[in-house]
PDB file of C-alpha atoms in Angstrom:
ATOM      1  CA  MET A  17       1.660  -8.906  23.887  1.00 73.00           C
ATOM      2  CA  ASP A  18      -0.605 -10.635  26.352  1.00 92.00           C
ATOM      3  CA  ILE A  19      -1.341 -14.047  25.362  1.00 92.00           C
ATOM      4  CA  THR A  20      -4.435 -15.687  27.111  1.00 94.00           C
ATOM      5  CA  LEU A  21      -4.963 -19.094  28.380  1.00 93.00           C
ATOM      6  CA  LYS A  22      -8.435 -19.186  26.146  1.00 95.00           C
ATOM      7  CA  GLU A  23      -6.014 -18.716  23.185  1.00 96.00           C
ATOM      8  CA  ILE A  24      -3.817 -21.356  24.106  1.00 96.00           C
ATOM      9  CA  ASN A  25      -6.473 -23.800  25.026  1.00 96.00           C
ATOM     10  CA  CYS A  26      -8.333 -23.168  21.610  1.00 97.00           C
ATOM     11  CA  LEU A  27      -5.043 -24.002  19.823  1.00 97.00           C
ATOM     12  CA  LEU A  28      -4.591 -27.160  21.988  1.00 97.00           C
ATOM     13  CA  LYS A  29      -7.939 -28.465  21.230  1.00 97.00           C
ATOM     14  CA  ILE A  30      -7.804 -27.678  17.485  1.00 97.00           C
ATOM     15  CA  ILE A  31      -4.907 -29.651  17.115  1.00 97.00           C
ATOM     16  CA  ASP A  32      -6.210 -32.405  19.555  1.00 96.00           C
ATOM     17  CA  SER A  33      -9.464 -32.461  17.445  1.00 95.00           C
ATOM     18  CA  GLY A  34      -8.093 -31.697  13.956  1.00 94.00           C
ATOM     19  CA  SER A  35     -10.501 -29.063  13.176  1.00 94.00           C
ATOM     20  CA  PHE A  36     -12.039 -25.575  14.426  1.00 95.00           C
ATOM     21  CA  SER A  37     -15.704 -26.954  14.523  1.00 95.00           C
ATOM     22  CA  ALA A  38     -14.711 -29.797  16.554  1.00 96.00           C
ATOM     23  CA  ALA A  39     -12.643 -27.817  19.075  1.00 96.00           C
ATOM     24  CA  ALA A  40     -15.608 -25.364  19.335  1.00 96.00           C
ATOM     25  CA  ASP A  41     -17.997 -28.072  20.158  1.00 96.00           C
ATOM     26  CA  GLU A  42     -15.698 -29.303  22.757  1.00 95.00           C
ATOM     27  CA  ILE A  43     -15.115 -26.016  24.864  1.00 95.00           C
ATOM     28  CA  ASN A  44     -18.498 -24.637  24.160  1.00 96.00           C
ATOM     29  CA  LEU A  45     -17.624 -21.709  21.875  1.00 96.00           C
ATOM     30  CA  SER A  46     -18.717 -20.668  18.456  1.00 97.00           C
ATOM     31  CA  GLN A  47     -16.566 -21.614  15.477  1.00 96.00           C
ATOM     32  CA  PRO A  48     -15.825 -17.755  14.667  1.00 97.00           C
ATOM     33  CA  THR A  49     -14.979 -17.285  18.095  1.00 97.00           C
ATOM     34  CA  ILE A  50     -12.401 -19.977  18.054  1.00 97.00           C
ATOM     35  CA  SER A  51     -11.011 -18.748  14.654  1.00 97.00           C
ATOM     36  CA  ASN A  52     -10.746 -15.130  16.154  1.00 97.00           C
ATOM     37  CA  HIS A  53      -8.838 -16.421  19.383  1.00 97.00           C
ATOM     38  CA  ILE A  54      -6.326 -18.261  16.892  1.00 97.00           C
ATOM     39  CA  ALA A  55      -6.116 -15.233  14.194  1.00 97.00           C
ATOM     40  CA  ASN A  56      -5.262 -13.087  17.524  1.00 97.00           C
ATOM     41  CA  LEU A  57      -2.804 -15.575  18.771  1.00 97.00           C
ATOM     42  CA  GLU A  58      -0.885 -15.730  15.244  1.00 97.00           C
ATOM     43  CA  LYS A  59      -1.127 -11.868  14.913  1.00 97.00           C
ATOM     44  CA  LYS A  60       0.534 -11.559  18.612  1.00 96.00           C
ATOM     45  CA  LEU A  61       3.196 -14.009  18.040  1.00 96.00           C
ATOM     46  CA  ASN A  62       3.860 -12.930  14.378  1.00 96.00           C
ATOM     47  CA  ILE A  63       3.794 -16.574  13.050  1.00 97.00           C
ATOM     48  CA  THR A  64       1.541 -19.144  11.302  1.00 97.00           C
ATOM     49  CA  LEU A  65       0.493 -21.989  13.998  1.00 98.00           C
ATOM     50  CA  LEU A  66      -1.849 -24.004  11.873  1.00 97.00           C
ATOM     51  CA  LEU A  67      -1.993 -25.315   8.518  1.00 97.00           C
ATOM     52  CA  ARG A  68      -5.473 -25.063   7.197  1.00 91.00           C
ATOM     53  CA  LYS A  69      -6.202 -27.948   4.778  1.00 88.00           C
ATOM     54  CA  ARG A  70      -9.308 -29.165   2.850  1.00 88.00           C
ATOM     55  CA  ASP A  71      -9.104 -32.362   4.861  1.00 87.00           C
ATOM     56  CA  GLY A  72      -8.462 -30.818   8.489  1.00 87.00           C
ATOM     57  CA  VAL A  73      -6.098 -28.546  10.281  1.00 95.00           C
ATOM     58  CA  ARG A  74      -2.632 -29.507  11.439  1.00 96.00           C
ATOM     59  CA  PRO A  75      -0.028 -27.526  13.343  1.00 97.00           C
ATOM     60  CA  SER A  76       2.852 -25.762  11.519  1.00 98.00           C
ATOM     61  CA  PRO A  77       6.310 -26.240  12.737  1.00 97.00           C
ATOM     62  CA  ALA A  78       6.038 -23.263  15.143  1.00 97.00           C
ATOM     63  CA  GLY A  79       2.687 -24.592  16.155  1.00 97.00           C
ATOM     64  CA  LYS A  80       4.008 -27.741  17.345  1.00 97.00           C
ATOM     65  CA  ILE A  81       6.434 -25.952  19.436  1.00 97.00           C
ATOM     66  CA  VAL A  82       3.523 -23.715  20.988  1.00 96.00           C
ATOM     67  CA  TYR A  83       1.375 -26.747  21.411  1.00 97.00           C
ATOM     68  CA  ARG A  84       3.981 -28.595  23.353  1.00 96.00           C
ATOM     69  CA  SER A  85       4.602 -25.416  25.612  1.00 95.00           C
ATOM     70  CA  GLY A  86       0.827 -25.133  25.961  1.00 94.00           C
ATOM     71  CA  ASN A  87       0.520 -28.651  27.093  1.00 93.00           C
ATOM     72  CA  THR A  88       3.216 -27.886  29.677  1.00 94.00           C
ATOM     73  CA  ILE A  89       1.296 -24.713  30.932  1.00 92.00           C
ATOM     74  CA  GLU A  90      -2.013 -26.464  30.951  1.00 89.00           C
ATOM     75  CA  THR A  91      -0.614 -29.589  32.884  1.00 89.00           C
ATOM     76  CA  ARG A  92       1.083 -27.360  35.517  1.00 90.00           C
ATOM     77  CA  LEU A  93      -2.098 -25.277  36.107  1.00 86.00           C
ATOM     78  CA  LYS A  94      -4.094 -28.467  36.875  1.00 83.00           C
ATOM     79  CA  ASN A  95      -1.523 -29.637  39.468  1.00 78.00           C
TER      80      ASN A  95
END
């Protein structure tokens, strides 16, 4: 199981922005590409990371954990 930084970055941007399309705009990827990255990540981890609702997207309890870990990874890579 190889989790990519792109998948983690997509998850972080979706949670921060509250939508797939806003995240796609922010990181210059198409919305289907973002969706594919998240589907792959959820499949690799065998968990649901995002709760998709009519009014937006929120992290699942597991998604919150991965989000915190992803932020730590991103911060350490920047330093």
